[in-house]
């Protein structure tokens, strides 16, 4: 049974780097049928696509966040990760990881983890 | 970046039918934008209901269906249940420009 679990600090200081990891069980991130992605939802607002990675090496980053985000994959741990640099309060959100069907959309989501940016 | 529009809120009576729509600032929504629909309920992982316009996952209740309607993507709920009260988001994929979520529809079953 597929399961995705986000992990990482729940509180990050302004200007620092937000780092999250998604651990996948029940599938392999090397599965060529899927990409692996990150999505977030700020409190009281809608969903925002952050980016995705295909184990073959291709990544897609939301242009509005480009330059601040990095998504990496670690096949040995069956994990993929997200880093967001120079965070501000606007980066406060529930962050979800997801399995992505091709480059088009997520079919399975993690539970999500709240990250608050505050001093 | 394209803007994807949804109704901010809708209300449906128990057992009733409601259609949510998903429009694009670039024009007519076609199957080439691979419309997706998601359900978000508090305290639960988001659930993908529809992919590629009208395809259902094994977990998608039969009362949900996806289509193209009047130049938009549409999600129709037939026979609404109390547990269908949730936020619903659509997603359109613009190729190299990437995927864009709609602003979401808060559906009340009342």
Tab-separated table of C-alpha atoms in Angstrom, chain A residues 17-70:
chain	number	residue	atom	x	y	z
A	17	UNK	CA	16.301	27.521	4.802
A	18	UNK	CA	13.246	25.299	5.024
A	19	UNK	CA	14.088	21.615	4.553
A	20	UNK	CA	11.568	18.796	4.228
A	21	UNK	CA	11.839	15.126	3.352
A	22	UNK	CA	9.218	12.815	1.902
A	23	UNK	CA	9.649	9.127	2.660
A	24	UNK	CA	7.891	6.816	0.218
A	25	UNK	CA	6.768	3.273	0.974
A	26	UNK	CA	4.816	0.964	-1.275
A	27	UNK	CA	6.460	2.246	-4.480
A	28	UNK	CA	9.927	3.182	-5.680
A	29	UNK	CA	10.894	6.726	-6.582
A	30	UNK	CA	12.801	5.140	-9.479
A	31	UNK	CA	9.482	3.998	-10.975
A	32	UNK	CA	9.570	5.443	-14.491
A	33	UNK	CA	5.799	5.924	-14.552
A	34	UNK	CA	5.839	8.693	-11.973
A	35	UNK	CA	7.311	12.003	-10.949
A	36	UNK	CA	7.427	13.102	-7.311
A	37	UNK	CA	6.270	16.520	-6.253
A	38	UNK	CA	5.715	19.137	-3.578
A	39	UNK	CA	2.602	21.275	-3.118
A	40	UNK	CA	1.767	23.760	-0.386
A	41	UNK	CA	-1.261	25.517	1.084
A	42	UNK	CA	-0.802	28.717	3.118
A	43	UNK	CA	-3.303	29.165	5.952
A	44	UNK	CA	-6.675	30.231	4.583
A	45	UNK	CA	-5.453	30.157	0.989
A	46	UNK	CA	-5.432	27.798	-1.961
A	47	UNK	CA	-3.028	25.150	-3.178
A	48	UNK	CA	0.236	26.096	-4.891
A	49	UNK	CA	2.385	23.779	-6.989
A	50	UNK	CA	6.006	24.032	-5.833
A	51	UNK	CA	7.802	21.621	-8.125
A	52	UNK	CA	8.534	18.028	-9.021
A	53	UNK	CA	11.346	15.637	-9.849
A	54	UNK	CA	11.632	12.650	-12.139
A	55	UNK	CA	14.246	10.143	-11.045
A	56	UNK	CA	15.783	10.316	-14.482
A	57	UNK	CA	16.921	13.772	-13.400
A	58	UNK	CA	14.378	16.216	-14.751
A	59	UNK	CA	12.992	18.763	-12.346
A	60	UNK	CA	10.252	21.344	-12.687
A	61	UNK	CA	10.080	24.378	-10.426
A	62	UNK	CA	7.245	26.895	-10.159
A	63	UNK	CA	8.591	30.041	-11.858
A	64	UNK	CA	7.334	32.189	-8.987
A	65	UNK	CA	9.595	30.243	-6.617
A	66	UNK	CA	12.450	29.488	-8.970
A	67	UNK	CA	15.812	30.395	-7.552
A	68	UNK	CA	14.757	29.577	-4.016
A	69	UNK	CA	13.748	25.936	-4.300
A	70	UNK	CA	15.643	22.708	-4.845
